[in-house]
mmCIF file of C-alpha atoms and ligand atoms in Angstrom:
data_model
loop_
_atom_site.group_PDB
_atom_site.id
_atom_site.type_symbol
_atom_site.label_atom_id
_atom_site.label_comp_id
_atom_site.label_asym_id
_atom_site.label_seq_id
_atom_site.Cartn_x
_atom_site.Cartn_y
_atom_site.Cartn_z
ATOM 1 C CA UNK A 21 -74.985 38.554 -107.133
ATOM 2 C CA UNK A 22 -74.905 36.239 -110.071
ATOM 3 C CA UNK A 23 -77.162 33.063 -108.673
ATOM 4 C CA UNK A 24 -76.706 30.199 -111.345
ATOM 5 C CA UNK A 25 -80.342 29.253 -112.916
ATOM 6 C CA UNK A 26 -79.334 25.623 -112.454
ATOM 7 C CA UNK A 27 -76.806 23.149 -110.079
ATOM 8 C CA UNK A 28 -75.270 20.073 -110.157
ATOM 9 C CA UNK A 29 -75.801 17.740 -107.214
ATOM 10 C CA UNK A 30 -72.979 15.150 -106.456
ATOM 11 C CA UNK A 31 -74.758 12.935 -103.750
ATOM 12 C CA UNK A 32 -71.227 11.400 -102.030
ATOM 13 C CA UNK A 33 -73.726 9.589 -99.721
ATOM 14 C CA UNK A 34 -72.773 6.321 -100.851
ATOM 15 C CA UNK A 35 -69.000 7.002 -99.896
ATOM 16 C CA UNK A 36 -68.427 9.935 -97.845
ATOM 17 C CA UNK A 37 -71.530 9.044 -95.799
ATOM 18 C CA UNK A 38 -71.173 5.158 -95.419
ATOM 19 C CA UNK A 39 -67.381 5.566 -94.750
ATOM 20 C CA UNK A 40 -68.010 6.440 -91.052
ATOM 21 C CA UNK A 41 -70.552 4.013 -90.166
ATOM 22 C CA UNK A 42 -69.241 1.456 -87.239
ATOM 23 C CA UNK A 43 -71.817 -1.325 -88.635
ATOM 24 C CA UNK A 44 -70.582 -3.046 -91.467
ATOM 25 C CA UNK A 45 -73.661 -1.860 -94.572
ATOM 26 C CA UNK A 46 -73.955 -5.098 -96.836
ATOM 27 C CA UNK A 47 -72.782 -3.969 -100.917
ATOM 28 C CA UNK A 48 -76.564 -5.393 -101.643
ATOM 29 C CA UNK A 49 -77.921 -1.997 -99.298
ATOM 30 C CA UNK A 50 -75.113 0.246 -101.036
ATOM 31 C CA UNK A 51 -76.091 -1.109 -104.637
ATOM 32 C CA UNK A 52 -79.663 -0.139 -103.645
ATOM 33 C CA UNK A 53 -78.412 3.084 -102.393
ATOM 34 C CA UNK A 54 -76.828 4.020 -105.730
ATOM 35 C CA UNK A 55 -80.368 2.689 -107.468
ATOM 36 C CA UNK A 56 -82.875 4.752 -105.445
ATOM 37 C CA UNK A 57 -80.689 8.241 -105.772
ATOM 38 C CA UNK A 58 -80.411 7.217 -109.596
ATOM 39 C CA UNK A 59 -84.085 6.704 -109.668
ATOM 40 C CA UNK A 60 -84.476 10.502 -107.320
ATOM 41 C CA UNK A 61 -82.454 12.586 -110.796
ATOM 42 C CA UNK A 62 -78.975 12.305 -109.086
ATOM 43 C CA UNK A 63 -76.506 12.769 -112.315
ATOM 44 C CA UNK A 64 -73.284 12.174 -109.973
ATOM 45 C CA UNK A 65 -72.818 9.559 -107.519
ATOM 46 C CA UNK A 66 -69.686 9.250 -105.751
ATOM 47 C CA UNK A 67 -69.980 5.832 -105.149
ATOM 48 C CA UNK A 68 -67.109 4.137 -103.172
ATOM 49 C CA UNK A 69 -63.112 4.792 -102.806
ATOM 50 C CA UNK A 70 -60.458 2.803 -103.535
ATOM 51 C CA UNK A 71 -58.755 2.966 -100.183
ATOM 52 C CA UNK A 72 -56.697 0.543 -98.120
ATOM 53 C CA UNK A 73 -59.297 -1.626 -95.782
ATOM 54 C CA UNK A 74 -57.240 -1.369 -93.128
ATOM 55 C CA UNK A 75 -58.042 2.300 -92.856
ATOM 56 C CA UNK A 76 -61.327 2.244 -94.107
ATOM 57 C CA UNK A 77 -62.971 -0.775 -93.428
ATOM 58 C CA UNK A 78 -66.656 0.090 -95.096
ATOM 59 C CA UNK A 79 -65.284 0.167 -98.473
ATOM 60 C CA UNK A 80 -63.390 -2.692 -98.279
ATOM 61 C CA UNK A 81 -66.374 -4.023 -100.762
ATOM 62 C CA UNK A 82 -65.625 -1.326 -103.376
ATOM 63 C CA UNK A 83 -65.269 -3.420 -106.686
ATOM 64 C CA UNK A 84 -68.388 -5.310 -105.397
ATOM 65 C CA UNK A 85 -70.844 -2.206 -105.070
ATOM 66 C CA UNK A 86 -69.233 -1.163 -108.538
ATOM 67 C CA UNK A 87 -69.569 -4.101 -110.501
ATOM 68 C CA UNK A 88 -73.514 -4.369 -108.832
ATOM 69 C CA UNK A 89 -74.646 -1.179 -109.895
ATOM 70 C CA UNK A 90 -77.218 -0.694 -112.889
ATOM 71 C CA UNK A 91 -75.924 2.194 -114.708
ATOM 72 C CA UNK A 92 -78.077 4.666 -115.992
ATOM 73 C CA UNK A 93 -77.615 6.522 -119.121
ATOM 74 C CA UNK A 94 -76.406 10.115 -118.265
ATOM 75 C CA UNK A 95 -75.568 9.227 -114.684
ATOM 76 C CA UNK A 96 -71.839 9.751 -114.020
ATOM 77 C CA UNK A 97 -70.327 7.201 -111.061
ATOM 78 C CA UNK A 98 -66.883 8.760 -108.712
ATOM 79 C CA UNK A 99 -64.257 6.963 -106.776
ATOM 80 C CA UNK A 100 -62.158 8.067 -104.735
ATOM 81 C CA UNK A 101 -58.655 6.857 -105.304
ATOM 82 C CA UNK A 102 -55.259 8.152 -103.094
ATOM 83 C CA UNK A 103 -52.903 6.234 -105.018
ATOM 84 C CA UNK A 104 -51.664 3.942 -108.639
ATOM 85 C CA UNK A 105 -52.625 0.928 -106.082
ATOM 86 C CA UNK A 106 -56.000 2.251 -105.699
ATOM 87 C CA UNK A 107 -56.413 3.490 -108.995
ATOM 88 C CA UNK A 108 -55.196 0.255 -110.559
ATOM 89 C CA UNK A 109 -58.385 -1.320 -108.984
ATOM 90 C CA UNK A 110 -60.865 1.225 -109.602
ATOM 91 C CA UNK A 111 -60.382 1.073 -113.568
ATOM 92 C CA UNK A 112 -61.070 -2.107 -113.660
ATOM 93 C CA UNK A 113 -64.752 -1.113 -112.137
ATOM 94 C CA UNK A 114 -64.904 1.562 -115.136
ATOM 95 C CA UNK A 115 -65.339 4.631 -112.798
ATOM 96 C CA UNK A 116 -66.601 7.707 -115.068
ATOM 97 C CA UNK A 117 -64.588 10.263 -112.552
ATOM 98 C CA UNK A 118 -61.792 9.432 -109.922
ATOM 99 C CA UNK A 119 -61.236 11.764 -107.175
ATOM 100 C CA UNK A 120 -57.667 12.454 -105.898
ATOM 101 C CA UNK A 121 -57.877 14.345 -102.274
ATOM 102 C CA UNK A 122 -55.079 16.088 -100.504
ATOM 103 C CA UNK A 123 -55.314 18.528 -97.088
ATOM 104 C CA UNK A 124 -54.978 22.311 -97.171
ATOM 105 C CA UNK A 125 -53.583 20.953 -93.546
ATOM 106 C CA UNK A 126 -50.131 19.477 -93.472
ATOM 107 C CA UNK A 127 -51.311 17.749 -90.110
ATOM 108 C CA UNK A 128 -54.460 16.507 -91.867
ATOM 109 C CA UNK A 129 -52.597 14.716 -94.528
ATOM 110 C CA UNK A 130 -50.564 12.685 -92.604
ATOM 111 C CA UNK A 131 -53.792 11.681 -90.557
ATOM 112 C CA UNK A 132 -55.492 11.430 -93.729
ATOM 113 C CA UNK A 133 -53.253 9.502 -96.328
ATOM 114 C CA UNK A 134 -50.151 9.081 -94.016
ATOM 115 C CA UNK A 135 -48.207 11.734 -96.009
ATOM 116 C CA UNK A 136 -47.338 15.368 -96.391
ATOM 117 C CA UNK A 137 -48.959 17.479 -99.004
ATOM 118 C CA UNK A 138 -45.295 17.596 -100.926
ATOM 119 C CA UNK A 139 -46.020 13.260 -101.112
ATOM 120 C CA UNK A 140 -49.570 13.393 -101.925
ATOM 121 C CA UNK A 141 -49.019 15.261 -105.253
ATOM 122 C CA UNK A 142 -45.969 13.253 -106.504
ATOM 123 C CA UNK A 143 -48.278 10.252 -105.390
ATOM 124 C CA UNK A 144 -51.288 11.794 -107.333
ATOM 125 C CA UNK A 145 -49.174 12.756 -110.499
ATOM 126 C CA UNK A 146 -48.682 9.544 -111.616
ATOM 127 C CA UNK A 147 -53.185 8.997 -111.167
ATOM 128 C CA UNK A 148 -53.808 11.710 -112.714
ATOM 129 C CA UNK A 149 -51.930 10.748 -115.552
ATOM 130 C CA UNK A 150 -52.966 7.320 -115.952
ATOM 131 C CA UNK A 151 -56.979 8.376 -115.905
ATOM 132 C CA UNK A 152 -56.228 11.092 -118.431
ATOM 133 C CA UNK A 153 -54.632 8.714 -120.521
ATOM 134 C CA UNK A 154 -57.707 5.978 -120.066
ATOM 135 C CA UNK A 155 -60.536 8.741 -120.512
ATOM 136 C CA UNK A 156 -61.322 9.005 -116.982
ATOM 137 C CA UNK A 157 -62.481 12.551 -115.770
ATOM 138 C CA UNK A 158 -60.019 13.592 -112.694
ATOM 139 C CA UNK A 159 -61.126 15.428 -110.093
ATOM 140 C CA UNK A 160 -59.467 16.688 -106.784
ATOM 141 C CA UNK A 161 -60.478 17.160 -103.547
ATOM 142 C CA UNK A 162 -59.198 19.995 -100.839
ATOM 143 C CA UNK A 163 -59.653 18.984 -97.155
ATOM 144 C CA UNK A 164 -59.844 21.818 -94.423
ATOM 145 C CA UNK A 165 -59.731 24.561 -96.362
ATOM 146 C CA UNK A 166 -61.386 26.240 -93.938
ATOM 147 C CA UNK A 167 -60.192 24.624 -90.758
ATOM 148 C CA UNK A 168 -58.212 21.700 -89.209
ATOM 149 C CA UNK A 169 -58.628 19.072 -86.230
ATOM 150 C CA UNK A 170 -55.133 19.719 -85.891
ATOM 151 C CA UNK A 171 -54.011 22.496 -87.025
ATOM 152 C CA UNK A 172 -57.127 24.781 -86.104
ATOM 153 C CA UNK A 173 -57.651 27.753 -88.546
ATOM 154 C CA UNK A 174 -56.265 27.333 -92.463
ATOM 155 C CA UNK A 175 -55.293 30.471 -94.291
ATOM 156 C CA UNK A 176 -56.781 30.858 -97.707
ATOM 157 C CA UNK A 177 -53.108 31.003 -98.792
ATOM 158 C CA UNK A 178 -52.619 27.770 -98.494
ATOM 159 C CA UNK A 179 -55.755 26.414 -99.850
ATOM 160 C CA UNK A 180 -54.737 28.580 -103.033
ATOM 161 C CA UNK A 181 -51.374 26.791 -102.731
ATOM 162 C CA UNK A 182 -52.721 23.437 -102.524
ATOM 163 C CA UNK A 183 -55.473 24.360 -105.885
ATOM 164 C CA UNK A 184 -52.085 25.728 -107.558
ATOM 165 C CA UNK A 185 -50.493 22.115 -106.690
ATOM 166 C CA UNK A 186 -53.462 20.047 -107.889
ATOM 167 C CA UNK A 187 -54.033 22.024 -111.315
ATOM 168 C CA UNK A 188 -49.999 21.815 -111.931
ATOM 169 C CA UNK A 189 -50.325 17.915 -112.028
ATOM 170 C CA UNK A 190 -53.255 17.618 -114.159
ATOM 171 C CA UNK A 191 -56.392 17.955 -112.017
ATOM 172 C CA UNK A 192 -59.521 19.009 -114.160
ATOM 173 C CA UNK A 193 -61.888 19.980 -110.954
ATOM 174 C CA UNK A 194 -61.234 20.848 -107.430
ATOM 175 C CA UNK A 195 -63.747 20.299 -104.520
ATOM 176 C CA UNK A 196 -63.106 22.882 -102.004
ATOM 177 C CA UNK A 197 -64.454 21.110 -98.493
ATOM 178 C CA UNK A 198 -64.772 22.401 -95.216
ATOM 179 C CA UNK A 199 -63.794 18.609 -93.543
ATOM 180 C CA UNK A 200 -65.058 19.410 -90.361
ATOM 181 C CA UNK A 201 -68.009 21.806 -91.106
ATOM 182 C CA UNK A 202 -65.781 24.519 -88.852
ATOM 183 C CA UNK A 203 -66.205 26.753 -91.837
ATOM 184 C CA UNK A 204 -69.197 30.439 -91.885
ATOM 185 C CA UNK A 205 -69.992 32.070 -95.583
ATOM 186 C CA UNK A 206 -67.210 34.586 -95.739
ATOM 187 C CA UNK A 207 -64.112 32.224 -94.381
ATOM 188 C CA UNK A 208 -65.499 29.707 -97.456
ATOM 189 C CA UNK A 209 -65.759 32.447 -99.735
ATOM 190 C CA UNK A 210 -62.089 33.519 -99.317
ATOM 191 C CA UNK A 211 -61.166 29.601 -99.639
ATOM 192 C CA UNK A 212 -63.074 29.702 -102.797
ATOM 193 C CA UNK A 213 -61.862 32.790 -103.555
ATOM 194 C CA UNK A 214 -58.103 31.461 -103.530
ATOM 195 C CA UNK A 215 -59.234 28.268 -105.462
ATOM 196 C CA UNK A 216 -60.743 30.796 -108.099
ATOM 197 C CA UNK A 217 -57.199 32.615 -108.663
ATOM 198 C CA UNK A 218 -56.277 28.743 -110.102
ATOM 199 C CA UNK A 219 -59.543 27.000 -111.318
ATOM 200 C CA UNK A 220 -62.663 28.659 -114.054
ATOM 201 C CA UNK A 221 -65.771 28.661 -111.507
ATOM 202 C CA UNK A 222 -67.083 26.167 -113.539
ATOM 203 C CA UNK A 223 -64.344 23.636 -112.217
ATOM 204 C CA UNK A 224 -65.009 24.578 -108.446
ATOM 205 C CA UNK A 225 -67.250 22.714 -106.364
ATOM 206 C CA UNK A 226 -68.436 23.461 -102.955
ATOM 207 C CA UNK A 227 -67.981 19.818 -100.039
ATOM 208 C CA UNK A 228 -69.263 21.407 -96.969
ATOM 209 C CA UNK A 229 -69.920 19.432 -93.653
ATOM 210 C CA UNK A 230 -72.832 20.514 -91.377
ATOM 211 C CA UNK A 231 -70.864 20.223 -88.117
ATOM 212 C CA UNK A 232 -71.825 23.179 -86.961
ATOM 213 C CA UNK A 233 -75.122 23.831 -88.943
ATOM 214 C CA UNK A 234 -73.466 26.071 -91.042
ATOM 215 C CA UNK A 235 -73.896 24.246 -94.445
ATOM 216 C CA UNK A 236 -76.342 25.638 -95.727
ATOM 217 C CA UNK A 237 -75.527 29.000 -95.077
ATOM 218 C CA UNK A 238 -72.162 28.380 -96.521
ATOM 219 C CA UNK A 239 -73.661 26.920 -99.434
ATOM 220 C CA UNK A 240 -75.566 29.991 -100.245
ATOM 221 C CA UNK A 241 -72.037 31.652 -99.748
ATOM 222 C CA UNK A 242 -70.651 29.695 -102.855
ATOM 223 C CA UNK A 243 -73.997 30.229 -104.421
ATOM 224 C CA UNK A 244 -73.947 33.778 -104.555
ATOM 225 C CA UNK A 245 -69.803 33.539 -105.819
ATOM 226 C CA UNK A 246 -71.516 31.274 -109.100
ATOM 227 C CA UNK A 247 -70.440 28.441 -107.805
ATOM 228 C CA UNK A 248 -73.001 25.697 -108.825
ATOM 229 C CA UNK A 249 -71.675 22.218 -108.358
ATOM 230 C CA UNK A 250 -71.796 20.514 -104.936
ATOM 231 C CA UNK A 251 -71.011 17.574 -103.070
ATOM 232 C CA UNK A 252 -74.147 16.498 -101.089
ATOM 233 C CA UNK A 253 -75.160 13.736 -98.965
ATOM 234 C CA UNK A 254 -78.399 11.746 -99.200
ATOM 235 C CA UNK A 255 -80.109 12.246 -94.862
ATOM 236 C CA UNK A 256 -76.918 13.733 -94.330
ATOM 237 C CA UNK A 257 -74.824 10.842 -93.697
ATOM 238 C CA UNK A 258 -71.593 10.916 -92.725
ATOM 239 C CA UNK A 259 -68.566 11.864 -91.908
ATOM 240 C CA UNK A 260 -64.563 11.348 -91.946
ATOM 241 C CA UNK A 261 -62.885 8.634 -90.044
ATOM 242 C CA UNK A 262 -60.008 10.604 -89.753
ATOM 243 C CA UNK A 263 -61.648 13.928 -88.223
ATOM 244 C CA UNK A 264 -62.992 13.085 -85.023
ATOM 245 C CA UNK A 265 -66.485 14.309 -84.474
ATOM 246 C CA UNK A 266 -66.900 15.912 -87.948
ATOM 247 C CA UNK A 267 -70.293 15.206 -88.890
ATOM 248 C CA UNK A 268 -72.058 14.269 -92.432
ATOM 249 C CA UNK A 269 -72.357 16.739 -95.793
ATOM 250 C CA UNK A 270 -75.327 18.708 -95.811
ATOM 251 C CA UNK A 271 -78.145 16.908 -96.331
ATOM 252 C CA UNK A 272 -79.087 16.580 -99.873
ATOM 253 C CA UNK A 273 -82.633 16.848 -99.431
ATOM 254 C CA UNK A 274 -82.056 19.875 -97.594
ATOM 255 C CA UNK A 275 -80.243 21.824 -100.229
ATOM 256 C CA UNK A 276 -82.772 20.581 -102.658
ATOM 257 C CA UNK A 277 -85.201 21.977 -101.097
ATOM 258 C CA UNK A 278 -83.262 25.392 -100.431
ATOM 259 C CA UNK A 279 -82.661 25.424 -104.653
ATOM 260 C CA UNK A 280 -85.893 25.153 -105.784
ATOM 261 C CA UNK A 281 -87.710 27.504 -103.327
ATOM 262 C CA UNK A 282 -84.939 29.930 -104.948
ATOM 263 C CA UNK A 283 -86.345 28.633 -108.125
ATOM 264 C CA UNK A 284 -82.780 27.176 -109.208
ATOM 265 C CA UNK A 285 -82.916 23.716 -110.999
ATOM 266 C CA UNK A 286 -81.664 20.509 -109.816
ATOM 267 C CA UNK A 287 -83.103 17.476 -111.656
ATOM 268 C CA UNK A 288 -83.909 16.270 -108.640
ATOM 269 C CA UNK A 289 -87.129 14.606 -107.590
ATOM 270 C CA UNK A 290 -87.109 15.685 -103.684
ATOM 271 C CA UNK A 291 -90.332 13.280 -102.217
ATOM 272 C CA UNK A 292 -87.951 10.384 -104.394
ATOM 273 C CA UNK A 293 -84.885 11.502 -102.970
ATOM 274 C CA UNK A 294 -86.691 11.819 -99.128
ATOM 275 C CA UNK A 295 -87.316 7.955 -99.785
ATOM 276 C CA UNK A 296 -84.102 7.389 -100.689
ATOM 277 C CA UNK A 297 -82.846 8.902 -97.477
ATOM 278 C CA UNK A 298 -85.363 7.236 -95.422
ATOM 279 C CA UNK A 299 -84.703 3.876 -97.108
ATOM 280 C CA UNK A 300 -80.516 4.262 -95.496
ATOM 281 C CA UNK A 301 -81.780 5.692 -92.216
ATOM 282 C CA UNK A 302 -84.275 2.789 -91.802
ATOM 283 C CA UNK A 303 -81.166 0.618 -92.795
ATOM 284 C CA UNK A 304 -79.126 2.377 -90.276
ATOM 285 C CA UNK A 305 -82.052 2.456 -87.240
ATOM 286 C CA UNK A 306 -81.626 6.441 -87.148
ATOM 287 C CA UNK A 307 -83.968 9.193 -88.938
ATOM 288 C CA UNK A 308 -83.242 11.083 -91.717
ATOM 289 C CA UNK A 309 -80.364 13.937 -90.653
ATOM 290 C CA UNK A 310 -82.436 16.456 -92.571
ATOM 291 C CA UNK A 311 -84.639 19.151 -91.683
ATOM 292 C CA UNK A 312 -86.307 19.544 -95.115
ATOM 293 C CA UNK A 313 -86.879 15.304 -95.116
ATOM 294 C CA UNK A 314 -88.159 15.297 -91.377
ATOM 295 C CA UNK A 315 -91.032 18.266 -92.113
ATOM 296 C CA UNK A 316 -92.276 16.655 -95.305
ATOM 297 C CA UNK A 317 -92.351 13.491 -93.630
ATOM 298 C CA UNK A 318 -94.014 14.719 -90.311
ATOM 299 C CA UNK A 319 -96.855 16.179 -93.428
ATOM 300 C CA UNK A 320 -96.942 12.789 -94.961
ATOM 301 C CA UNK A 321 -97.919 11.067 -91.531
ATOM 302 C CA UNK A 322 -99.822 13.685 -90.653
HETATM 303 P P1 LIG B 419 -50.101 3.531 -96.259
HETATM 304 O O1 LIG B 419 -50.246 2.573 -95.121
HETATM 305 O O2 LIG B 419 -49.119 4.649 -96.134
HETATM 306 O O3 LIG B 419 -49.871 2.765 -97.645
HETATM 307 O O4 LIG B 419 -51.536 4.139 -96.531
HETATM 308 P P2 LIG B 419 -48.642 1.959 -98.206
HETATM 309 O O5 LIG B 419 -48.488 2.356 -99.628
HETATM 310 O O6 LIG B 419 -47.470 2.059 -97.281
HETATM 311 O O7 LIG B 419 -49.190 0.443 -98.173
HETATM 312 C C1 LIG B 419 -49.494 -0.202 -96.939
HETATM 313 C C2 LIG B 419 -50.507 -1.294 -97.184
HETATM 314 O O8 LIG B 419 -51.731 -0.727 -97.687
HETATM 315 C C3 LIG B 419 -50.083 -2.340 -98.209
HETATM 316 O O9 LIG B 419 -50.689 -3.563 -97.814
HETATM 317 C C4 LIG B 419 -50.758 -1.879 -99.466
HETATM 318 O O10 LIG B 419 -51.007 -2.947 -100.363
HETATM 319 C C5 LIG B 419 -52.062 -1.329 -98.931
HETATM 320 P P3 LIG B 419 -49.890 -4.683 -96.978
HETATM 321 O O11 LIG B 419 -48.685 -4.997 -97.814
HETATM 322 O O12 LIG B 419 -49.528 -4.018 -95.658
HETATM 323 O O13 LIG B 419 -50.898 -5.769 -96.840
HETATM 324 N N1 LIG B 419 -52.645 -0.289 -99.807
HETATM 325 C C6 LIG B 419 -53.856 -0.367 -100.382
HETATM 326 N N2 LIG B 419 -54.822 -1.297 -100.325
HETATM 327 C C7 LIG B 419 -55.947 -1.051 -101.030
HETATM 328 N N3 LIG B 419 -56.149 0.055 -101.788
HETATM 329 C C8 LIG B 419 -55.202 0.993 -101.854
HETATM 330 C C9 LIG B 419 -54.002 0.799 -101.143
HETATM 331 N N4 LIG B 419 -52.873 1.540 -101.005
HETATM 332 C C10 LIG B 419 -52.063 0.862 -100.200
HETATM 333 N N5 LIG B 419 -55.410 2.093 -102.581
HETATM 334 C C11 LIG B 419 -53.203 5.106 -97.949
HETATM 335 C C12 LIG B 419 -51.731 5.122 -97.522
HETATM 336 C C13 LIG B 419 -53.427 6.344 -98.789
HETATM 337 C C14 LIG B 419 -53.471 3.853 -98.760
HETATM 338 C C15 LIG B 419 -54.070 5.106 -96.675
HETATM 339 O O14 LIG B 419 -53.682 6.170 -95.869
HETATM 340 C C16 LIG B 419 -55.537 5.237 -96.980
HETATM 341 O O15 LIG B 419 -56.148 4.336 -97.529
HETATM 342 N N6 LIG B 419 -56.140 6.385 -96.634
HETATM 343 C C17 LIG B 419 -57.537 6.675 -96.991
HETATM 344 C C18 LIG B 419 -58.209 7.368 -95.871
HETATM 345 C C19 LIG B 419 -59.612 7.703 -96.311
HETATM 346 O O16 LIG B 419 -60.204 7.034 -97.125
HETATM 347 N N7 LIG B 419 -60.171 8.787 -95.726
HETATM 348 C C20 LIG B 419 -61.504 9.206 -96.043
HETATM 349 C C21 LIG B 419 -61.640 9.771 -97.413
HETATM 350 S S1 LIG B 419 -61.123 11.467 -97.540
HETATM 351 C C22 LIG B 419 -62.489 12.357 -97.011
HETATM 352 O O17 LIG B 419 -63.432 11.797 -96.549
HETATM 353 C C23 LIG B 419 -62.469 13.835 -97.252
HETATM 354 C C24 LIG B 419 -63.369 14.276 -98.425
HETATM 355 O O18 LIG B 419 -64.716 13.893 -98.216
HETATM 356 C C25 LIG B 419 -63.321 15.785 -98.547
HETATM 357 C C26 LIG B 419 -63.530 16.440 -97.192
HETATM 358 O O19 LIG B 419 -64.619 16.404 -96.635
HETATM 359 O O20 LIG B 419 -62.514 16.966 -96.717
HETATM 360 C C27 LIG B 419 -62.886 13.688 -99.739
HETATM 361 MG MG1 LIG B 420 -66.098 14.941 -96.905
#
């Protein structure tokens, strides 16, 4: 076991757990979003994604939550972006990272980004070259690398495939997500393991979904393989449009909370980052989907 001392926290709340809401969320509640996990020690927040609105309606306002954000020094700002089109825009918001993302799941990428794997990287090639050349971090993202809405079980063969694919093109980090949160600590630790054979561990990230309460877990998984950057979402919104009954990231307050009772550093200011995730949830008329935020705020009231 070689447990990193410190981890780096990439809240996608903002994108990957807005993205799924029915009700549209006003750019003014995103913006403020953005501010309160700034204000919490988040370092990385995937903001928004340059997608078509027709198949993603909630981030239709993209450019607008961009441009309305007040950066803060040291805080690095992602969007996702699936094509030139979609890059195109983004620079002009002056992302700091852009994520490409592509499907371990052949099935999953046509639901996805309406294309096979093969399209997705000769449509990413062309990104990934164009951010290079502007200065603009790239990183990829790997969906159901553990398992498929379609497809059902995913061979760590062809998530090493897919890492092979992205890191041929250009890709300087690779997210390795369980889409549907299908995914228990040794079936993610072979689909890191396969990533590994292509990426240094300090390139790898860990996107698990808490479908099936397993995030957590999983993360620990990933933990104890060195991994120590994750994707994270703020009351554990979320969710993918395009995998039916997939629910949010793990919370970010709850792997907070997991980190530094294992005395591994975050940054992060967890009672700041509980009122961030109460702030959305109040927005959204739900409570926080976190265990760690719903004890420390039964203690508050109490
Ligand atoms: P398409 O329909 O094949 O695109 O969609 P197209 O190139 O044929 O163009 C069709 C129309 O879309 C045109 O408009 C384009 O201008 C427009 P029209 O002439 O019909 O008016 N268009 C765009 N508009 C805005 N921005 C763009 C863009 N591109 C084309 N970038 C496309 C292909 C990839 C665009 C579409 O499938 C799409 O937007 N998919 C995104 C789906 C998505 O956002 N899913 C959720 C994010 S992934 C995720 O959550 C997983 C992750 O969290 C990891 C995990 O958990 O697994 C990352
Ligand atoms: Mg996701």
């Amino acid at each position: 076991m070689k447990l990193p001392q410190r981890v780096k926290i990439v809240d996608v709340g903002p994108r990957d757990g807005l993205q799924n809401e029915k009700q549209p969320v006003p750019a003014a509640v995103k913006i403020e979003l953005v501010h309160r996990l700034q204000q919490a020690g988040l370092k990385e927040i995937e903001v928004t994604s340059f997608v078509s609105p027709k198949w993603v309606p909630q981030m239709a306002d993209n450019a607008e939550v961009m441009a309305g954000i007040q950066r803060k020094p040291g805080v690095r700002y992602s969007v996702l972006t699936p094509n030139l089109q979609g890059f195109d825009a983004a620079l002009k918001s002056q992302p700091d990272e852009i994520v490409v993302f592509g499907a371990a799941s052949e099935a999953f990428s046509r639901k996805n980004i309406n294309c096979s794997i093969a399209e997705s990287i000769e449509r990413f090639a062309p990104v990934v070259q164009a951010a290079r050349a502007a200065g603009v971090y790239v990183r990829g993202a790997m969906s159901c690398t553990v398992g498929c809405p379609y497809e059902g079980e995913i061979a760590p063969e062809r998530v090493g495939y897919l890492a092979g694919l992205m890191k041929g093109i250009g890709v300087q980090h690779i997210g390795v997500a369980d889409t549907i949160g299908v995914g228990t600590p040794r079936k993610v630790q072979a689909a890191i393991e396969a990533t590994l054979r292509h990426y240094a561990l300090e390139h790898v990230s860990g996107h698990f979904h808490d479908t099936y309460g397993q995030a957590l877990a999983n993360t620990l998984a990933a933990l104890e393989m060195g991994v120590w950057q994750f994707d994270t979402s703020v009351a554990g919104l979320g969710g993918c449009p395009y995998a039916k009954g997939a629910t949010g990231n793990v919370a970010t307050e709850d792997v907070v909370y997991m980190l530094h009772g294992m005395g591994i550093e975050t940054g992060i200011d967890l009672d700041l980052l509980i009122d961030a995730g109460v702030f959305i949830s109040d927005f959204l008329q739900r409570k926080p989907g976190s265990r760690a935020a719903t004890a420390i705020l039964n203690k508050r009231h109490a």
